[in-house]
Coordinates of N, CA, C and O in Angstrom, one line a residue:
P19 N 0.8 -1.2 0.0 CA 0.0 0.0 0.0 C 0.8 1.3 0.0 O 0.3 2.4 -0.2
L20 N 2.1 1.1 0.3 CA 3.0 2.3 0.3 C 3.9 2.2 -0.9 O 4.5 1.1 -1.2
K21 N 4.1 3.3 -1.6 CA 5.0 3.3 -2.8 C 5.8 4.6 -2.7 O 5.3 5.7 -2.5
D22 N 7.1 4.4 -2.9 CA 8.1 5.5 -2.8 C 8.0 6.3 -1.5 O 8.1 7.6 -1.5
G23 N 7.7 5.6 -0.4 CA 7.7 6.3 0.9 C 6.4 7.0 1.2 O 6.2 7.6 2.3
V24 N 5.4 7.0 0.3 CA 4.1 7.7 0.6 C 2.9 6.7 0.4 O 3.1 5.6 -0.3
I25 N 1.8 7.1 0.8 CA 0.6 6.2 0.7 C 0.1 6.1 -0.7 O -0.2 7.2 -1.3
A26 N 0.0 4.9 -1.3 CA -0.5 4.7 -2.6 C -2.0 4.2 -2.5 O -2.8 4.5 -3.4
D27 N -2.3 3.4 -1.5 CA -3.6 2.9 -1.3 C -4.1 3.2 0.1 O -3.6 2.5 1.0
Y28 N -5.0 4.2 0.3 CA -5.3 4.6 1.6 C -6.0 3.5 2.4 O -5.6 3.3 3.6
R29 N -7.0 2.8 1.9 CA -7.7 1.8 2.6 C -6.8 0.7 3.1 O -6.9 0.3 4.3
T30 N -6.0 0.2 2.2 CA -5.1 -0.9 2.6 C -4.1 -0.5 3.7 O -3.8 -1.2 4.6
T31 N -3.6 0.8 3.5 CA -2.7 1.3 4.5 C -3.3 1.4 5.9 O -2.7 1.0 6.9
E32 N -4.6 1.8 5.9 CA -5.3 1.9 7.2 C -5.5 0.6 7.8 O -5.3 0.4 9.0
A33 N -5.9 -0.4 7.0 CA -6.0 -1.8 7.5 C -4.7 -2.4 8.0 O -4.7 -3.0 9.1
M34 N -3.6 -2.1 7.3 CA -2.3 -2.5 7.8 C -1.9 -1.9 9.1 O -1.4 -2.6 10.0
L35 N -2.1 -0.6 9.2 CA -1.8 0.1 10.5 C -2.7 -0.4 11.6 O -2.2 -0.6 12.8
R36 N -4.0 -0.7 11.4 CA -4.8 -1.3 12.4 C -4.3 -2.6 12.9 O -4.3 -2.9 14.0
Y37 N -3.9 -3.4 11.9 CA -3.3 -4.8 12.2 C -2.1 -4.6 13.1 O -1.9 -5.3 14.1
F38 N -1.2 -3.7 12.8 CA 0.0 -3.4 13.6 C -0.3 -3.0 15.0 O 0.3 -3.4 16.0
V39 N -1.3 -2.1 15.1 CA -1.7 -1.6 16.4 C -2.2 -2.7 17.3 O -1.9 -2.9 18.4
N40 N -3.1 -3.5 16.7 CA -3.7 -4.7 17.4 C -2.6 -5.7 17.8 O -2.7 -6.3 18.9
K41 N -1.7 -5.9 16.9 CA -0.6 -6.9 17.2 C 0.3 -6.4 18.3 O 0.7 -7.2 19.2
A42 N 0.5 -5.1 18.4 CA 1.4 -4.5 19.4 C 0.7 -4.5 20.8 O 1.4 -4.7 21.8
L43 N -0.6 -4.2 20.8 CA -1.3 -4.1 22.1 C -2.0 -5.3 22.5 O -2.4 -5.5 23.7
G44 N -2.3 -6.2 21.6 CA -3.1 -7.4 21.9 C -4.6 -7.0 21.9 O -5.0 -5.9 21.7
N45 N -5.5 -8.0 22.2 CA -6.9 -7.7 22.2 C -7.4 -7.0 23.4 O -8.4 -6.3 23.3
F46 N -6.8 -7.2 24.5 CA -7.3 -6.6 25.8 C -6.6 -5.2 26.0 O -5.6 -5.1 26.7
R47 N -7.1 -4.2 25.4 CA -6.5 -2.9 25.6 C -7.6 -1.9 26.1 O -8.7 -1.9 25.6
I48 N -7.2 -1.1 27.1 CA -8.1 -0.2 27.7 C -8.0 1.2 27.1 O -9.0 1.8 26.8
I49 N -6.8 1.6 26.8 CA -6.6 2.9 26.2 C -6.2 2.8 24.7 O -5.6 1.8 24.3
R50 N -6.5 3.8 23.9 CA -6.0 3.9 22.6 C -4.6 4.4 22.6 O -4.2 5.3 23.3
P51 N -3.7 3.9 21.7 CA -2.3 4.2 21.8 C -2.0 5.6 21.1 O -2.7 6.0 20.2
E52 N -0.8 6.1 21.5 CA -0.3 7.3 20.7 C 0.7 6.7 19.8 O 1.6 5.8 20.2
V53 N 0.7 7.0 18.5 CA 1.5 6.4 17.5 C 2.4 7.5 16.8 O 2.0 8.6 16.5
M54 N 3.7 7.1 16.6 CA 4.6 7.9 15.9 C 5.0 7.2 14.6 O 5.3 6.1 14.6
V55 N 4.9 8.0 13.5 CA 5.1 7.4 12.2 C 6.3 8.2 11.5 O 6.3 9.4 11.5
A56 N 7.2 7.4 11.0 CA 8.4 8.0 10.3 C 8.0 8.2 8.8 O 7.4 7.3 8.2
V57 N 8.2 9.4 8.3 CA 7.9 9.8 7.0 C 9.1 10.4 6.3 O 10.0 10.9 6.9
P58 N 9.1 10.3 4.9 CA 10.3 11.0 4.2 C 10.4 12.5 4.5 O 9.3 13.1 4.8
A59 N 11.6 13.0 4.5 CA 11.8 14.4 4.8 C 11.1 15.3 3.8 O 10.7 16.4 4.1
G60 N 11.1 14.9 2.6 CA 10.5 15.7 1.5 C 9.0 15.5 1.2 O 8.5 15.7 0.2
I61 N 8.3 15.0 2.3 CA 6.9 14.7 2.1 C 6.1 16.0 2.0 O 6.4 17.1 2.6
T62 N 5.0 16.0 1.2 CA 4.2 17.2 1.0 C 3.2 17.3 2.1 O 2.9 16.3 2.8
S63 N 2.5 18.4 2.3 CA 1.5 18.6 3.4 C 0.3 17.7 3.2 O -0.3 17.2 4.1
T64 N 0.0 17.4 1.9 CA -1.2 16.5 1.6 C -0.8 15.1 2.0 O -1.7 14.4 2.6
E65 N 0.4 14.7 1.7 CA 0.8 13.3 2.0 C 0.9 13.2 3.5 O 0.6 12.1 4.1
R66 N 1.4 14.2 4.2 CA 1.5 14.2 5.7 C 0.1 14.1 6.3 O 0.0 13.3 7.3
R67 N -0.8 14.8 5.8 CA -2.2 14.7 6.3 C -2.8 13.3 6.1 O -3.5 12.8 7.0
A68 N -2.5 12.7 4.9 CA -3.0 11.4 4.7 C -2.4 10.4 5.7 O -3.2 9.5 6.1
V69 N -1.2 10.5 6.0 CA -0.5 9.6 7.0 C -1.2 9.8 8.4 O -1.6 8.8 9.0
I70 N -1.4 11.0 8.8 CA -2.1 11.3 10.1 C -3.5 10.7 10.1 O -3.9 10.1 11.1
D71 N -4.3 11.0 9.0 CA -5.6 10.5 8.9 C -5.7 9.0 9.0 O -6.6 8.4 9.7
A72 N -4.8 8.3 8.2 CA -4.8 6.9 8.2 C -4.5 6.3 9.6 O -5.1 5.3 10.0
T73 N -3.6 6.9 10.3 CA -3.1 6.4 11.6 C -4.3 6.6 12.6 O -4.5 5.7 13.4
M74 N -4.9 7.8 12.6 CA -6.1 8.0 13.5 C -7.2 7.1 13.2 O -7.8 6.5 14.1
A75 N -7.5 6.8 11.9 CA -8.6 5.9 11.5 C -8.2 4.4 11.9 O -9.1 3.6 12.1
A76 N -6.9 4.1 12.1 CA -6.5 2.8 12.5 C -6.7 2.6 14.0 O -6.4 1.5 14.5
G77 N -7.1 3.6 14.7 CA -7.4 3.4 16.2 C -6.4 4.1 17.1 O -6.3 3.8 18.3
A78 N -5.6 5.1 16.6 CA -4.7 5.8 17.4 C -5.4 7.0 18.1 O -6.3 7.6 17.6
K79 N -5.0 7.3 19.4 CA -5.5 8.4 20.1 C -4.9 9.7 19.6 O -5.5 10.7 19.4
A80 N -3.6 9.6 19.2 CA -2.8 10.7 18.7 C -1.8 10.2 17.7 O -1.3 9.1 17.9
A81 N -1.5 10.9 16.6 CA -0.5 10.5 15.6 C 0.6 11.6 15.5 O 0.2 12.8 15.4
Y82 N 1.8 11.2 15.7 CA 2.9 12.1 15.6 C 3.8 11.8 14.4 O 3.9 10.6 14.1
I83 N 4.3 12.8 13.7 CA 5.1 12.6 12.5 C 6.6 12.8 12.9 O 6.9 13.8 13.5
I84 N 7.4 11.9 12.5 CA 8.9 12.1 12.7 C 9.5 11.9 11.3 O 9.2 11.0 10.6
K85 N 10.5 12.8 11.0 CA 11.1 12.6 9.7 C 12.1 11.5 9.8 O 12.8 11.3 10.8
E86 N 12.2 10.7 8.7 CA 13.0 9.4 8.7 C 14.5 9.7 9.0 O 15.0 8.9 9.8
P87 N 15.1 10.7 8.5 CA 16.5 10.9 8.9 C 16.7 11.2 10.4 O 17.7 10.7 10.9
V88 N 15.8 11.9 11.0 CA 15.8 12.1 12.5 C 15.7 10.8 13.2 O 16.5 10.5 14.1
A89 N 14.7 10.0 12.8 CA 14.5 8.6 13.4 C 15.8 7.8 13.2 O 16.2 7.1 14.1
A90 N 16.4 7.8 12.0 CA 17.6 7.0 11.7 C 18.8 7.5 12.6 O 19.5 6.7 13.1
A91 N 18.9 8.8 12.8 CA 19.9 9.4 13.7 C 19.8 9.0 15.1 O 20.7 8.6 15.8
I92 N 18.5 9.0 15.6 CA 18.3 8.6 17.0 C 18.6 7.1 17.1 O 19.2 6.7 18.1
G93 N 18.2 6.3 16.1 CA 18.5 4.9 16.1 C 20.0 4.6 16.1 O 20.4 3.5 16.6
A94 N 20.8 5.4 15.5 CA 22.2 5.2 15.4 C 23.0 5.9 16.6 O 24.2 6.0 16.5
N95 N 22.2 6.4 17.6 CA 22.8 7.0 18.8 C 23.6 8.2 18.5 O 24.6 8.5 19.1
I96 N 23.2 9.0 17.5 CA 23.9 10.3 17.1 C 23.3 11.4 18.0 O 22.1 11.5 18.1
P97 N 24.2 12.1 18.6 CA 23.6 13.2 19.5 C 23.0 14.4 18.7 O 23.7 15.3 18.4
I98 N 21.8 14.2 18.3 CA 21.2 15.2 17.4 C 20.9 16.6 18.1 O 20.7 17.5 17.4
G99 N 21.0 16.6 19.4 CA 20.8 17.9 20.1 C 22.0 18.8 20.1 O 21.9 20.0 20.4
N100 N 23.1 18.3 19.7 CA 24.4 19.1 19.7 C 24.4 20.1 18.6 O 23.6 20.0 17.6
A101 N 25.2 21.1 18.7 CA 25.3 22.2 17.7 C 26.1 21.7 16.5 O 26.0 22.4 15.5
S102 N 26.8 20.6 16.6 CA 27.5 20.1 15.4 C 26.6 19.5 14.4 O 25.5 19.0 14.8
G103 N 27.0 19.6 13.1 CA 26.1 19.0 12.1 C 26.4 17.6 11.8 O 27.6 17.1 11.9
H104 N 25.4 16.8 11.5 CA 25.6 15.4 11.2 C 24.8 15.1 9.9 O 23.6 15.5 9.8
M105 N 25.5 14.5 8.9 CA 24.8 14.1 7.7 C 24.3 12.7 7.8 O 25.1 11.8 8.1
I106 N 23.0 12.5 7.5 CA 22.4 11.2 7.6 C 22.0 10.8 6.2 O 21.4 11.6 5.5
I107 N 22.3 9.5 5.8 CA 21.8 9.0 4.5 C 21.0 7.7 4.9 O 21.5 6.8 5.4
D108 N 19.7 7.8 4.7 CA 18.8 6.7 5.1 C 18.2 6.1 3.8 O 17.4 6.7 3.1
I109 N 18.7 4.9 3.4 CA 18.3 4.3 2.1 C 17.2 3.3 2.5 O 17.5 2.3 3.2
G110 N 16.0 3.6 2.1 CA 14.8 2.7 2.4 C 14.4 1.9 1.2 O 15.2 1.7 0.3
G111 N 13.2 1.4 1.3 CA 12.7 0.6 0.2 C 12.4 1.4 -1.1 O 12.7 1.0 -2.2
G112 N 11.8 2.6 -0.9 CA 11.3 3.4 -2.0 C 12.1 4.7 -2.2 O 12.1 5.2 -3.3
T113 N 12.6 5.2 -1.1 CA 13.3 6.5 -1.2 C 14.7 6.4 -0.4 O 14.9 5.6 0.5
A114 N 15.6 7.4 -0.8 CA 16.8 7.6 -0.1 C 16.7 9.0 0.5 O 16.5 9.9 -0.2
E115 N 16.8 9.1 1.8 CA 16.7 10.4 2.5 C 18.1 10.9 2.9 O 18.8 10.1 3.5
I116 N 18.4 12.1 2.4 CA 19.7 12.6 2.8 C 19.4 13.9 3.6 O 18.7 14.8 3.1
A117 N 20.0 14.0 4.8 CA 19.7 15.2 5.6 C 20.8 15.6 6.5 O 21.6 14.8 6.8
V118 N 20.9 16.9 6.7 CA 21.9 17.4 7.7 C 21.1 17.8 8.9 O 20.2 18.6 8.8
I119 N 21.5 17.2 10.1 CA 20.8 17.5 11.3 C 21.7 18.2 12.3 O 22.9 17.8 12.5
S120 N 21.1 19.2 12.9 CA 21.8 20.0 14.0 C 20.8 20.6 14.9 O 19.7 21.0 14.5
L121 N 21.2 20.6 16.2 CA 20.3 21.2 17.3 C 18.9 20.6 17.2 O 17.9 21.3 17.3
G122 N 18.8 19.3 17.0 CA 17.6 18.5 17.1 C 16.6 18.7 15.9 O 15.5 18.1 15.9
G123 N 17.0 19.4 14.9 CA 16.2 19.6 13.7 C 16.9 19.4 12.4 O 18.1 19.3 12.4
V124 N 16.1 19.2 11.3 CA 16.7 19.0 10.0 C 17.1 20.4 9.4 O 16.2 21.3 9.3
V125 N 18.3 20.6 9.2 CA 18.8 21.9 8.6 C 18.5 21.9 7.1 O 17.9 22.9 6.6
T126 N 18.8 20.9 6.4 CA 18.5 20.8 5.0 C 18.3 19.3 4.7 O 19.0 18.5 5.3
S127 N 17.5 19.0 3.7 CA 17.2 17.6 3.4 C 16.9 17.5 1.9 O 16.4 18.4 1.3
L128 N 17.1 16.3 1.4 CA 16.7 16.0 0.0 C 16.3 14.5 0.0 O 16.9 13.7 0.6
S129 N 15.2 14.3 -0.7 CA 14.6 13.0 -0.9 C 14.7 12.5 -2.3 O 14.3 13.3 -3.2
V130 N 15.3 11.4 -2.5 CA 15.5 10.9 -3.9 C 14.7 9.6 -4.0 O 14.7 8.8 -3.1
R131 N 13.9 9.5 -5.1 CA 13.0 8.3 -5.3 C 13.8 7.1 -5.8 O 13.5 6.5 -6.8
V132 N 14.9 6.8 -5.1 CA 15.8 5.6 -5.4 C 16.0 4.9 -4.0 O 16.4 5.5 -3.1
G133 N 15.6 3.6 -4.0 CA 15.8 2.9 -2.8 C 16.0 1.4 -3.1 O 16.4 1.1 -4.2
G134 N 15.8 0.6 -2.1 CA 16.1 -0.9 -2.3 C 15.3 -1.5 -3.5 O 15.8 -2.4 -4.2
N135 N 14.0 -1.1 -3.7 CA 13.2 -1.6 -4.7 C 13.8 -1.3 -6.1 O 13.8 -2.2 -7.0
K136 N 14.3 -0.1 -6.3 CA 14.9 0.3 -7.6 C 16.2 -0.5 -7.8 O 16.5 -0.9 -8.9
L137 N 17.0 -0.7 -6.7 CA 18.2 -1.5 -6.8 C 17.9 -3.0 -7.3 O 18.5 -3.5 -8.1
D138 N 16.8 -3.5 -6.7 CA 16.4 -4.9 -7.0 C 16.0 -4.9 -8.5 O 16.3 -5.9 -9.2
A139 N 15.2 -3.9 -8.9 CA 14.7 -3.9 -10.3 C 15.9 -3.8 -11.3 O 15.9 -4.4 -12.4
A140 N 16.9 -3.0 -10.9 CA 18.1 -2.8 -11.8 C 18.9 -4.1 -11.9 O 19.4 -4.5 -13.0
I141 N 19.0 -4.9 -10.8 CA 19.7 -6.2 -10.8 C 18.9 -7.2 -11.7 O 19.5 -7.9 -12.5
M142 N 17.6 -7.2 -11.6 CA 16.7 -8.1 -12.4 C 16.9 -7.8 -13.9 O 17.1 -8.7 -14.7
E143 N 16.9 -6.5 -14.2 CA 17.1 -6.0 -15.6 C 18.5 -6.4 -16.2 O 18.6 -6.9 -17.3
H144 N 19.5 -6.2 -15.4 CA 20.9 -6.5 -15.8 C 21.1 -8.0 -16.1 O 21.7 -8.4 -17.1
I145 N 20.5 -8.8 -15.2 CA 20.7 -10.3 -15.4 C 19.9 -10.7 -16.6 O 20.3 -11.6 -17.3
R146 N 18.7 -10.1 -16.8 CA 17.9 -10.5 -18.0 C 18.7 -10.1 -19.3 O 18.7 -10.9 -20.2
K147 N 19.3 -9.0 -19.3 CA 20.1 -8.6 -20.5 C 21.4 -9.4 -20.7 O 21.7 -9.8 -21.8
R148 N 22.1 -9.6 -19.6 CA 23.4 -10.2 -19.7 C 23.3 -11.8 -19.8 O 24.1 -12.3 -20.6
Y149 N 22.4 -12.4 -19.1 CA 22.4 -13.9 -19.1 C 21.1 -14.4 -19.8 O 21.0 -15.7 -19.8
N150 N 20.2 -13.6 -20.2 CA 19.0 -14.0 -20.8 C 18.1 -14.9 -19.9 O 17.5 -15.8 -20.4
I151 N 18.1 -14.6 -18.6 CA 17.2 -15.3 -17.7 C 16.4 -14.3 -16.9 O 16.9 -13.2 -16.6
A152 N 15.2 -14.7 -16.7 CA 14.3 -13.8 -15.9 C 14.2 -14.3 -14.5 O 14.0 -15.5 -14.2
I153 N 14.4 -13.4 -13.5 CA 14.4 -13.8 -12.1 C 13.3 -12.9 -11.4 O 13.0 -11.9 -12.0
G154 N 12.9 -13.3 -10.3 CA 11.9 -12.5 -9.5 C 12.5 -11.5 -8.6 O 13.7 -11.5 -8.4
E155 N 11.6 -10.7 -7.9 CA 12.1 -9.7 -7.0 C 12.8 -10.3 -5.8 O 13.8 -9.8 -5.3
R156 N 12.3 -11.5 -5.3 CA 12.9 -12.1 -4.1 C 14.3 -12.6 -4.4 O 15.2 -12.4 -3.6
T157 N 14.5 -13.2 -5.6 CA 15.8 -13.7 -6.0 C 16.8 -12.5 -6.2 O 17.9 -12.5 -5.7
S158 N 16.3 -11.4 -6.8 CA 17.1 -10.2 -7.0 C 17.5 -9.6 -5.6 O 18.7 -9.2 -5.5
E159 N 16.6 -9.6 -4.7 CA 17.0 -9.0 -3.4 C 18.0 -10.0 -2.7 O 19.0 -9.5 -2.0
E160 N 17.9 -11.3 -2.8 CA 18.8 -12.2 -2.3 C 20.2 -12.0 -2.8 O 21.2 -12.1 -2.1
I161 N 20.3 -11.8 -4.2 CA 21.5 -11.5 -4.8 C 22.2 -10.2 -4.2 O 23.4 -10.2 -3.9
K162 N 21.3 -9.2 -4.1 CA 21.8 -7.9 -3.5 C 22.4 -8.1 -2.1 O 23.5 -7.6 -1.8
I163 N 21.7 -8.8 -1.3 CA 22.1 -9.0 0.1 C 23.4 -9.9 0.2 O 24.3 -9.6 0.9
T164 N 23.4 -11.0 -0.6 CA 24.5 -12.0 -0.5 C 25.8 -11.5 -1.2 O 26.8 -11.6 -0.5
I165 N 25.7 -11.0 -2.4 CA 27.0 -10.7 -3.1 C 27.0 -9.2 -3.6 O 27.9 -8.8 -4.3
G166 N 26.1 -8.4 -3.1 CA 26.0 -7.0 -3.6 C 27.2 -6.2 -3.1 O 27.6 -6.3 -1.9
S167 N 27.6 -5.3 -3.9 CA 28.7 -4.4 -3.5 C 28.6 -3.1 -4.4 O 28.4 -3.2 -5.6
A168 N 28.8 -2.0 -3.7 CA 28.8 -0.7 -4.5 C 30.0 -0.5 -5.2 O 30.0 0.2 -6.3
L169 N 31.1 -1.1 -4.8 CA 32.4 -0.9 -5.4 C 32.9 -2.3 -5.9 O 32.5 -3.3 -5.3
Y170 N 33.8 -2.3 -6.9 CA 34.3 -3.6 -7.4 C 35.3 -4.1 -6.4 O 36.1 -3.4 -5.8
L171 N 35.1 -5.4 -6.1 CA 35.9 -6.1 -5.0 C 37.1 -6.8 -5.7 O 37.0 -7.2 -6.8
E172 N 38.2 -6.8 -4.9 CA 39.4 -7.5 -5.4 C 39.1 -9.0 -5.5 O 39.4 -9.7 -6.5
D173 N 38.5 -9.6 -4.5 CA 38.1 -11.0 -4.5 C 36.6 -11.1 -4.8 O 35.7 -10.8 -4.0
K174 N 36.3 -11.4 -6.1 CA 34.9 -11.4 -6.5 C 34.1 -12.5 -5.8 O 34.6 -13.6 -5.5
L175 N 32.9 -12.1 -5.4 CA 31.9 -13.0 -4.8 C 31.1 -13.6 -5.9 O 30.7 -12.9 -6.9
T176 N 30.7 -14.9 -5.8 CA 29.8 -15.5 -6.8 C 28.6 -16.1 -6.1 O 28.6 -16.4 -4.9
M177 N 27.6 -16.3 -6.9 CA 26.3 -17.0 -6.4 C 25.6 -17.7 -7.6 O 25.6 -17.2 -8.7
E178 N 25.1 -18.9 -7.3 CA 24.4 -19.6 -8.3 C 22.9 -19.1 -8.3 O 22.3 -19.0 -7.2
V179 N 22.4 -18.7 -9.4 CA 21.1 -18.2 -9.5 C 20.2 -19.0 -10.5 O 20.7 -19.2 -11.7
R180 N 19.0 -19.4 -10.1 CA 18.1 -20.1 -11.0 C 17.1 -19.1 -11.5 O 16.6 -18.3 -10.7
G181 N 16.7 -19.3 -12.8 CA 15.7 -18.4 -13.3 C 15.1 -19.1 -14.6 O 15.5 -20.2 -14.9
R182 N 14.3 -18.4 -15.3 CA 13.7 -18.9 -16.5 C 14.4 -18.3 -17.7 O 14.5 -17.1 -17.8
D183 N 14.8 -19.2 -18.6 CA 15.5 -18.7 -19.8 C 14.5 -17.9 -20.7 O 13.4 -18.4 -21.0
T184 N 14.8 -16.7 -21.0 CA 13.9 -15.9 -21.8 C 13.7 -16.3 -23.2 O 12.7 -16.0 -23.9
I185 N 14.6 -17.1 -23.7 CA 14.5 -17.6 -25.1 C 13.8 -18.9 -25.2 O 12.8 -19.1 -25.9
S186 N 14.2 -19.9 -24.4 CA 13.6 -21.3 -24.4 C 12.4 -21.4 -23.5 O 11.5 -22.2 -23.7
G187 N 12.4 -20.6 -22.4 CA 11.3 -20.7 -21.4 C 11.6 -21.7 -20.4 O 10.8 -22.0 -19.5
L188 N 12.7 -22.4 -20.5 CA 13.0 -23.5 -19.5 C 13.9 -23.0 -18.4 O 14.5 -21.9 -18.5
P189 N 13.8 -23.7 -17.2 CA 14.7 -23.3 -16.1 C 16.1 -23.3 -16.4 O 16.6 -24.2 -17.2
K190 N 16.9 -22.4 -15.9 CA 18.3 -22.3 -16.2 C 19.1 -21.8 -15.0 O 18.6 -20.9 -14.2
T191 N 20.3 -22.3 -14.7 CA 21.1 -21.8 -13.6 C 22.4 -21.1 -14.2 O 23.0 -21.7 -15.1
V192 N 22.7 -20.0 -13.6 CA 23.9 -19.2 -14.0 C 24.6 -18.8 -12.8 O 24.1 -18.7 -11.7
T193 N 25.9 -18.5 -13.0 CA 26.7 -18.0 -11.9 C 26.8 -16.5 -12.0 O 27.4 -16.0 -13.0
V194 N 26.3 -15.8 -11.0 CA 26.4 -14.3 -11.0 C 27.5 -13.8 -10.1 O 27.7 -14.4 -9.1
T195 N 28.2 -12.8 -10.5 CA 29.3 -12.3 -9.7 C 29.0 -11.0 -9.1 O 28.0 -10.3 -9.5
S196 N 29.8 -10.6 -8.1 CA 29.6 -9.3 -7.4 C 29.8 -8.1 -8.4 O 29.2 -7.0 -8.2
E197 N 30.6 -8.3 -9.4 CA 30.8 -7.3 -10.5 C 29.5 -7.0 -11.2 O 29.2 -5.9 -11.6
D198 N 28.7 -8.1 -11.5 CA 27.4 -7.9 -12.1 C 26.5 -7.0 -11.3 O 25.9 -6.1 -11.9
V199 N 26.5 -7.2 -10.0 CA 25.7 -6.4 -9.1 C 26.2 -4.9 -9.1 O 25.4 -4.0 -9.2
T200 N 27.5 -4.7 -9.1 CA 28.1 -3.4 -9.1 C 27.7 -2.7 -10.4 O 27.3 -1.5 -10.3
D201 N 27.8 -3.4 -11.5 CA 27.4 -2.8 -12.8 C 26.0 -2.4 -12.8 O 25.6 -1.3 -13.3
A202 N 25.1 -3.3 -12.3 CA 23.7 -3.1 -12.3 C 23.2 -1.9 -11.5 O 22.3 -1.2 -12.0
I203 N 23.8 -1.7 -10.3 CA 23.2 -0.7 -9.5 C 24.0 0.6 -9.5 O 23.7 1.6 -8.8
S204 N 25.0 0.7 -10.4 CA 25.8 1.9 -10.5 C 25.0 3.2 -10.8 O 25.2 4.3 -10.2
N205 N 24.0 3.1 -11.7 CA 23.2 4.3 -12.1 C 22.4 4.8 -10.9 O 22.3 6.0 -10.7
E206 N 21.8 3.8 -10.2 CA 21.0 4.2 -9.1 C 21.8 4.8 -8.0 O 21.4 5.8 -7.4
L207 N 23.0 4.3 -7.7 CA 23.9 4.8 -6.7 C 24.4 6.2 -7.1 O 24.6 7.1 -6.3
D208 N 24.6 6.4 -8.4 CA 25.0 7.7 -8.9 C 23.9 8.8 -8.6 O 24.3 9.9 -8.3
A209 N 22.7 8.4 -8.7 CA 21.6 9.3 -8.4 C 21.6 9.7 -6.9 O 21.4 10.9 -6.6
I210 N 21.9 8.8 -6.0 CA 22.0 9.0 -4.6 C 23.2 9.9 -4.3 O 23.2 10.9 -3.6
L211 N 24.4 9.6 -5.0 CA 25.6 10.4 -4.8 C 25.4 11.9 -5.3 O 25.9 12.8 -4.6
S212 N 24.7 12.1 -6.4 CA 24.5 13.4 -6.9 C 23.6 14.2 -6.0 O 23.9 15.4 -5.7
A213 N 22.7 13.5 -5.4 CA 21.8 14.2 -4.4 C 22.6 14.5 -3.1 O 22.5 15.6 -2.5
L214 N 23.5 13.6 -2.8 CA 24.4 13.8 -1.6 C 25.3 15.0 -1.8 O 25.4 15.9 -0.9
K215 N 25.8 15.2 -3.0 CA 26.7 16.4 -3.3 C 25.9 17.6 -3.3 O 26.4 18.7 -2.9
T216 N 24.6 17.6 -3.8 CA 23.8 18.8 -3.8 C 23.5 19.2 -2.4 O 23.5 20.4 -2.1

């Protein structure tokens, strides 16, 4: 129900949030919970309102919004209250959040619609072009986690990958290297790097 860090399907998002609230509190709850939701730093006011409305409709007493880079900084034990600046890069499923945090707030931020899902899609496309086999999202993510690397490694990692041959339609196994992954995701990483430099 969420796409690129924002709500794509309101009803399903509401149902998902209700499920999470019920799972966290159990069936015997006396009070309605206060919920904090992490959102991309570059979210619009309309998207922000939709998140609050969906959270309230899911059974929350109050909904608070926290920007993802701030939540990431707190999770990484960075002293965000200090006067010194800290740059945070939070690469999620749909977006990459880049922010400079100082004195407890976001000084400047940039949100790029490049995340784990785009990296997976790039790996799928590269393997289809290079080896003529079609693989699924789950296999693509497994490749990324197991042998993925942003830079070329001296000792190449390899992995056996099964997929469907795009020409014959039959199952086929190929050996994919970490260099394949580096080639596949380089364009996506360049987009994150250019945003980082900006």
